[in-house]
Coordinates of C-alpha atoms in Angstrom, one line a residue:
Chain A
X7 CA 26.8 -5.0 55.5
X8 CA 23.3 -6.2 54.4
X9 CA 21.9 -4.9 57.8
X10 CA 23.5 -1.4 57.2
X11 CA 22.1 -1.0 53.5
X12 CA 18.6 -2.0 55.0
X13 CA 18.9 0.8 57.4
X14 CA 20.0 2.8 54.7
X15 CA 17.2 2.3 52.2
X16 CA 14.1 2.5 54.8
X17 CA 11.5 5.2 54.5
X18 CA 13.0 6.5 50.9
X19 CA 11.2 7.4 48.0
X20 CA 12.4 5.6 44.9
X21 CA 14.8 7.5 42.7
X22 CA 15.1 7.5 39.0
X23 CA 19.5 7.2 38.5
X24 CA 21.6 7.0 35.1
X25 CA 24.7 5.4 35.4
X26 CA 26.5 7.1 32.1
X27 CA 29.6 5.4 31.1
X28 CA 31.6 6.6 28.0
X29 CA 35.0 4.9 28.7
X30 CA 36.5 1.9 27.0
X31 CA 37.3 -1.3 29.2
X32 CA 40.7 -3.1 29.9
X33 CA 42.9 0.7 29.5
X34 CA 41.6 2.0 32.4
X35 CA 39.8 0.7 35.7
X36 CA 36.5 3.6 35.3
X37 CA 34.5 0.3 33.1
X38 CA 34.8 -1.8 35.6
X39 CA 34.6 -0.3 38.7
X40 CA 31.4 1.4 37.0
X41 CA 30.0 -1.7 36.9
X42 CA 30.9 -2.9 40.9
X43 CA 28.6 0.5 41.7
X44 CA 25.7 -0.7 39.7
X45 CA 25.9 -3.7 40.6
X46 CA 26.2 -2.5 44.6
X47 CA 23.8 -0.2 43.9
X48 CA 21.1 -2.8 42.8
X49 CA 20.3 -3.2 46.2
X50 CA 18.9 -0.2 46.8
X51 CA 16.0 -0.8 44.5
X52 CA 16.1 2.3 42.8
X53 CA 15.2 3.0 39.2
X54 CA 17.9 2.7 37.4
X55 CA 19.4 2.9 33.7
X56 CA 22.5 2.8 32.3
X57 CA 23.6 4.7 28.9
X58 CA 26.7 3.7 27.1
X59 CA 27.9 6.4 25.3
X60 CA 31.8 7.2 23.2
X61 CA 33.8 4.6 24.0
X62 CA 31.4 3.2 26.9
X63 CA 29.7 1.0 24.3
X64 CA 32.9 -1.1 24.0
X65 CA 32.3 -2.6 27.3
X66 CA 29.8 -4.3 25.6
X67 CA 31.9 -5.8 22.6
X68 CA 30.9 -9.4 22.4
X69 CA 34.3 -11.6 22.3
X70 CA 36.5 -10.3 24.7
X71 CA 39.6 -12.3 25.5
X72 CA 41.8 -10.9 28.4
X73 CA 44.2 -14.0 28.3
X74 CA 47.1 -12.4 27.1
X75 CA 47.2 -9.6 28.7
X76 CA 46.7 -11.1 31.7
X77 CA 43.6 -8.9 33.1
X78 CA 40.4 -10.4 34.3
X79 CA 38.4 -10.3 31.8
X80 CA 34.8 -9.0 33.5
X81 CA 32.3 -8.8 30.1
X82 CA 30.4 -11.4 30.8
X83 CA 29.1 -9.6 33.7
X84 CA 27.3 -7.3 31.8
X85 CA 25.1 -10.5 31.2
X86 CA 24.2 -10.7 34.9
X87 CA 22.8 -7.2 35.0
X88 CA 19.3 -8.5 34.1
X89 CA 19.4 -10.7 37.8
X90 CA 19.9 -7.7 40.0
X91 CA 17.1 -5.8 37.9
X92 CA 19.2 -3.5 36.4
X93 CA 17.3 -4.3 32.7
X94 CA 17.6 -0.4 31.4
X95 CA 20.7 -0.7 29.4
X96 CA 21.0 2.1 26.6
X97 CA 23.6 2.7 23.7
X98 CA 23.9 6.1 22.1
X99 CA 23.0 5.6 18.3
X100 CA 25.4 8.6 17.7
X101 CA 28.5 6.8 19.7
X102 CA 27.4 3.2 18.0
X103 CA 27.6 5.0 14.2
X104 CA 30.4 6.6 14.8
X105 CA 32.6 3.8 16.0
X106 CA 30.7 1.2 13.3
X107 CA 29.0 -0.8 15.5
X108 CA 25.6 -2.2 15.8
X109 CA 23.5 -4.4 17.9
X110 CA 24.9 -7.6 17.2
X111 CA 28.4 -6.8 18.2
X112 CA 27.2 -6.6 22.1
X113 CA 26.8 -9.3 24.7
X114 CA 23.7 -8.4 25.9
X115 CA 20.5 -6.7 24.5
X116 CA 20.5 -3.0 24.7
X117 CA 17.8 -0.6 23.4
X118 CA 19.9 2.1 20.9
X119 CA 18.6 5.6 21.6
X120 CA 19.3 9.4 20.2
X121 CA 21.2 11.5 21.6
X122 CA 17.8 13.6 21.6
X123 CA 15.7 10.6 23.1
X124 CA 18.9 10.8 25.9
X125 CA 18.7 14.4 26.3
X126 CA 14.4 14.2 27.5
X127 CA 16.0 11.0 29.7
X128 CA 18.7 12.6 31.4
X129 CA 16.5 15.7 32.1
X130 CA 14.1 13.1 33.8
X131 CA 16.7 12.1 36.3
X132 CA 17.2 12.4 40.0
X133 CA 20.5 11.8 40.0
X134 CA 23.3 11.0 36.9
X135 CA 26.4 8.9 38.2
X136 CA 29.3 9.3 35.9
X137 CA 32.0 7.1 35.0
Chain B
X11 CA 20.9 22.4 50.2
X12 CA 22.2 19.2 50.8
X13 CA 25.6 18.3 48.3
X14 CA 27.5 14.9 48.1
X15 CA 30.6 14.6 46.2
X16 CA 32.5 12.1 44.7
X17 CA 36.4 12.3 44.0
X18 CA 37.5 10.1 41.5
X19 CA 41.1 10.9 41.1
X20 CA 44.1 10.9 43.5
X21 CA 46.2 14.3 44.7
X22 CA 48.3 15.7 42.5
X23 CA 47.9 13.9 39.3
X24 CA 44.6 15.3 38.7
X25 CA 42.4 18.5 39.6
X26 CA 39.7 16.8 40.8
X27 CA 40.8 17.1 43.6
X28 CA 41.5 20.1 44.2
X29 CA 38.4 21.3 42.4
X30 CA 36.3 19.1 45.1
X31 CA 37.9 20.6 48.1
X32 CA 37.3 24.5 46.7
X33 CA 33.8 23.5 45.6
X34 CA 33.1 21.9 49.4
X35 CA 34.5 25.0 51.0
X36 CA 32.7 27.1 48.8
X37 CA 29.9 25.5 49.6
X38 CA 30.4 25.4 53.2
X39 CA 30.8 28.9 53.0
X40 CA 27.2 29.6 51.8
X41 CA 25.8 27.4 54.7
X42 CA 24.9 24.2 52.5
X43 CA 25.5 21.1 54.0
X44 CA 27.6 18.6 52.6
X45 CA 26.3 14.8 53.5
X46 CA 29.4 13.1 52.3
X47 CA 32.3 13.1 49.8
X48 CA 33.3 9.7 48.4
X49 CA 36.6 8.9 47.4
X50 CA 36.5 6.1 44.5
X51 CA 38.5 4.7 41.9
X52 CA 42.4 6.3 42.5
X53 CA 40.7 8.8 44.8
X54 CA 41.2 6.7 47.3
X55 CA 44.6 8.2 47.1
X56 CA 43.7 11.3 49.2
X57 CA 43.0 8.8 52.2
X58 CA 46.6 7.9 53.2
X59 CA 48.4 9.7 55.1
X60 CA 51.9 8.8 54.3
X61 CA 52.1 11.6 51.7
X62 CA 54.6 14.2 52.0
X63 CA 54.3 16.9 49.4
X64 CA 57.1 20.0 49.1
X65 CA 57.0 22.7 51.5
X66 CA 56.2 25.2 49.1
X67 CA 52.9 22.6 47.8
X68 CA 49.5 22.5 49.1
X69 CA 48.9 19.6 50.9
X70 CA 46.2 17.9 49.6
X71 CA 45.3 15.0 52.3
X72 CA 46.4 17.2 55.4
X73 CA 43.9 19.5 53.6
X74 CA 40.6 17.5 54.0
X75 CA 41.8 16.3 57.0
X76 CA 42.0 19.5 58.5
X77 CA 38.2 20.7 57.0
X78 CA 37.0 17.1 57.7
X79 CA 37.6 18.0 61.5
X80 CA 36.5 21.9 61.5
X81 CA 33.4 20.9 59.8
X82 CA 32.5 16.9 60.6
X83 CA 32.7 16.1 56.9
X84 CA 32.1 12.1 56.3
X85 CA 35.0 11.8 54.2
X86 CA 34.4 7.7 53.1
X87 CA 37.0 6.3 51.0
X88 CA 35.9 3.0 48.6
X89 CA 36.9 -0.3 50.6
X90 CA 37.2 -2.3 47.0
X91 CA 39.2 0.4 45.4
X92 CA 41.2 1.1 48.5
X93 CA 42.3 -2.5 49.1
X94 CA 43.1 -2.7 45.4
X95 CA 45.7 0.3 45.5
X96 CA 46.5 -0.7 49.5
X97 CA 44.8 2.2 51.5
X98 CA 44.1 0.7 54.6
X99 CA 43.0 1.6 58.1
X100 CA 43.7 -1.0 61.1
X101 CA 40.7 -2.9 60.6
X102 CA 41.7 -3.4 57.4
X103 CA 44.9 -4.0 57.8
X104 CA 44.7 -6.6 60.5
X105 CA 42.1 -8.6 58.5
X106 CA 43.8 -8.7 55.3
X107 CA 47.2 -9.8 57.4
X108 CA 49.2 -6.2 56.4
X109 CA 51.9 -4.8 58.4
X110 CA 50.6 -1.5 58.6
X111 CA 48.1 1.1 57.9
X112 CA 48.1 4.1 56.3
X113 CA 44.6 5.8 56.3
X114 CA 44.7 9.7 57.1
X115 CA 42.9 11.7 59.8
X116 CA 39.1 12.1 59.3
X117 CA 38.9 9.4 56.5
X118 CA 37.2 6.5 57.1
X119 CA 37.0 2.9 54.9
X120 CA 33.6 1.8 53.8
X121 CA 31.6 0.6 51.1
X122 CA 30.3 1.4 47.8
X123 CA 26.6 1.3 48.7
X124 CA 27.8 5.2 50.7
X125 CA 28.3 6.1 47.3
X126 CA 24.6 5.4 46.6
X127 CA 23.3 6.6 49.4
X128 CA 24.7 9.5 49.8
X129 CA 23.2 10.2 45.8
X130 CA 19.9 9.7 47.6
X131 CA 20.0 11.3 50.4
X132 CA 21.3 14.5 49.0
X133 CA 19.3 17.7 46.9
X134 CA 22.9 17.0 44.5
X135 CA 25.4 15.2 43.1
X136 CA 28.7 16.2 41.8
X137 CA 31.6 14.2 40.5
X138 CA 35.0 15.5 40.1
X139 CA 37.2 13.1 38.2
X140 CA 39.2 12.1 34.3
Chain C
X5 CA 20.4 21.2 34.2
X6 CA 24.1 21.9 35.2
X7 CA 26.5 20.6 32.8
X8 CA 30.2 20.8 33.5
X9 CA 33.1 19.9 31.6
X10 CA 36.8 19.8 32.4
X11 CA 38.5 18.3 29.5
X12 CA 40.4 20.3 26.6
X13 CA 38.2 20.1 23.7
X14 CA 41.7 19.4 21.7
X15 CA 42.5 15.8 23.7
X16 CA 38.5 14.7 24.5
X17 CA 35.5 14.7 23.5
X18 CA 33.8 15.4 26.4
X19 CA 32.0 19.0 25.5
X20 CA 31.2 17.5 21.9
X21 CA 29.2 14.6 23.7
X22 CA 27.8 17.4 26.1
X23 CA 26.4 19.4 23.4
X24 CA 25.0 16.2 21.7
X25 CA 23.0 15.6 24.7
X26 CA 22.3 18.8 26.5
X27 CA 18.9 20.1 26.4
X28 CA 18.2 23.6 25.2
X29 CA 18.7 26.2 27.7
X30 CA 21.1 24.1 29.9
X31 CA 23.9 26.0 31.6
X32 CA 27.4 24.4 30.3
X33 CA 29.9 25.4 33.6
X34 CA 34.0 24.9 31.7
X35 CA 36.3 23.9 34.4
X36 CA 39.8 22.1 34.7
X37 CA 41.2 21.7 31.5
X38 CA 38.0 22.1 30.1
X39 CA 38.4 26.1 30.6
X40 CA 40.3 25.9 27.3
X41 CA 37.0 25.6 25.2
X42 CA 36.6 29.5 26.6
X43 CA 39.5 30.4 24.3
X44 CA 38.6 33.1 21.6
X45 CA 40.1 33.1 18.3
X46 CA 40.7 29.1 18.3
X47 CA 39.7 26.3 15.9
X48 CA 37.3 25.6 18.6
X49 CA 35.6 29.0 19.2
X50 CA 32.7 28.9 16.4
X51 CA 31.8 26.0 18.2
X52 CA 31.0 27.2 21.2
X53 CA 29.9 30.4 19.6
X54 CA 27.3 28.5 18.0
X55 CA 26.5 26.3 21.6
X56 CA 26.1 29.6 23.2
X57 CA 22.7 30.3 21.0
X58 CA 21.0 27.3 22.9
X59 CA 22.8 27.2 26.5
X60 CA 24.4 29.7 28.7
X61 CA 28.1 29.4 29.3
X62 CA 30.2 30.1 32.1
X63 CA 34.0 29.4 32.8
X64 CA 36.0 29.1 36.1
X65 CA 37.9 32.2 37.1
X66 CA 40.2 30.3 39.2
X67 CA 41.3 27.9 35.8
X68 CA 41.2 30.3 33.6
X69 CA 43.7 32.6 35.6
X70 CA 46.1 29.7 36.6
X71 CA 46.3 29.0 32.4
X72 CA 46.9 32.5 32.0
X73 CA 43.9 33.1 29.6
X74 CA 41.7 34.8 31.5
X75 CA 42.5 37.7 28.7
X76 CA 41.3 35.3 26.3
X77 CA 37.9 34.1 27.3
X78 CA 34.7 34.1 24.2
X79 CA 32.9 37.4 25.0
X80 CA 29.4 36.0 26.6
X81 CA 31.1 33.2 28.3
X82 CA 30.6 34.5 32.2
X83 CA 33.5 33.9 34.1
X84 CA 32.6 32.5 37.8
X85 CA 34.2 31.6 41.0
X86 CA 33.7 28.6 42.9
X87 CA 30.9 30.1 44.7
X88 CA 29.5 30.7 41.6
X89 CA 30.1 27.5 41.2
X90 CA 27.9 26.4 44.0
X91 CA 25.2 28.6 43.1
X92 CA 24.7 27.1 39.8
X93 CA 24.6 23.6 40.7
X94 CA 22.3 24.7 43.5
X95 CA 20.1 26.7 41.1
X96 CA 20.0 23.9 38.3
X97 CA 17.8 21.1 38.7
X98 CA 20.9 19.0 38.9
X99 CA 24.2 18.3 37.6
X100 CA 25.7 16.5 34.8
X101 CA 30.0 16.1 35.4
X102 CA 30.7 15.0 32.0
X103 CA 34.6 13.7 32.4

């Protein structure tokens, strides 16, 4: 595996990717298995950033408890983001007012953009993964 | 131009689908290449070929099997997702001890990092999914 | 850049978020369910009506016919096929697939 993602990434120009998730965790898979790509992805040393926008930025909801339902509960992952240099972690202001949220309720620290300040981002991108 | 896709939902529930496969032969059509499509999350679902649809249905899987070998698609399903919602080829299915396997013709297991590699390699990316 | 969406504007928000973060002058591609933002005469059409001053909208032929609304579709929303569809995410910079 490691051998075929260094054959993989030789002799490539560094790309800039979005990872944009808008869906809630825990009632459907799309949060997490979001997350396994970017976290996959790291390896390829790309320039990344990831936007939670809608319901995305409940991923990041600090006090998750998964107990009861029995589900693994996969938050505190979001906290190891920053070791595989994935450090780009966006919230939509628009999404975050709308649901009455703010910066304290996440896990980690995120930088709260416009949708505007988005917009000129996404534009910028070679390639926007969507989950 | 150089397309990859990624499928995101399984046959018949969804569009995507179905709206992957038109756009690919579309595509094909025009003379652009298509580097890979990735099957992830319950699109892993179009990889097994133990699905039997109606007569009077399209098949789906038989579908991108059949275009996978006219036109040497790499049609990569998710090994994480896949083992999570059991598609398996032999490989697979031997090393996680399972009685059978049930991947379809032209589909092949792998991992995530074809997803990302495929977005780099290619002039576009296009998701089809819920 | 290509933006497509293929949810109903009735269930999901997904061509609200769109038009939050489009740029001006983006092309806005309705597919799927999402073909039923084309619909004239809705709660939805103004809208789109007003989208379609900043970004050009198109609409899959194939989605609108099997909903039977092909009849129905916002005058100035150009209705495509799916090699239209490849044209425009080949002519595009790139594409967004909001879901």
């Amino acid at each position: 595996m490691a051998d075929e993602m260094d054959e993989m990434m030789e002799g490539g120009e560094i790309k800039k990717l979005m990872y944009m998730t808008r869906t809630a965790p825990y009632g459907t898979v799309y949060a997490l298995e979001a997350l396994e790509v970017v976290l996959i992805g790291a390896a390829f040393e790309q320039d990344v950033c990831m936007v939670f926008a809608d319901d995305g930025l409940f991923q990041l909801k600090k006090g998750q408890n998964t107990e009861a339902t029995g589900m693994k509960n996969f938050s505190p992952t979001y906290r190891a983001l920053e070791m595989y240099d994935v450090e780009k972690l966006y919230v939509e202001k628009e999404s975050m007012d709308a649901r009455g949220m703010t910066e304290d309720d996440f896990i980690v620290d995120v930088e709260v953009k416009t949708s505007d300040e988005l917009t000129s981002m996404m534009e910028d991108m070679d390639i926007v993964l969507n989950f | 131009m150089k397309f990859s896709i990624a499928v995101h939902e399984g046959p018949y529930t969804h569009e995507a689908s179905d709206t992957a496969y038109q756009f690919v032969t579309a595509a094909l059509e025009k003379g652009h290449e298509i580097f890979r499509v990735f099957f992830y999350h319950d699109g892993v679902n179009n990889g097994t070929r133990l699905s039997t649809p109606p007569q009077d249905d399209r098949n789906v899987i038989k579908r991108w099997s059949e275009l996978a070998e006219k036109h040497g698609l790499d049609l990569v399903v998710c090994v994480a997702a896949a083992q999570r919602r059991g598609i398996a080829d032999a490989d697979e299915a031997k090393r996680n001890g399972k009685d059978a396997d049930n991947i379809a013709p032209g589909f092949r297991i792998s991992g995530l990092g074809q997803l990302i590699e495929a977005c780099i390699q290619s002039d576009r990316h296009l998701t089809f999914g819920d | 850049m290509l933006h497509t969406i293929n949810k109903s504007p009735y269930t999901k928000n997904s061509l609200d978020t769109c038009l939050r973060m489009a740029k001006e002058g983006s092309a806005i591609l309705l597919i799927e369910d999402g073909v039923y933002a084309a619909l004239t005469g809705s709660e939805i059409t103004s809208t789109v009506e007003t989208a379609m001053k900043k970004h050009t909208f198109y609409a899959l032929s194939a989605d609108l016919e099997a909903r039977g609304i092909q009849d129905r579709v916002i005058d100035g929303i150009k209705v495509v096929d799916y090699a239209g569809f490849v044209d425009l995410a080949a002519e595009n910079s790139g594409v967004q697939s909001w879901l």
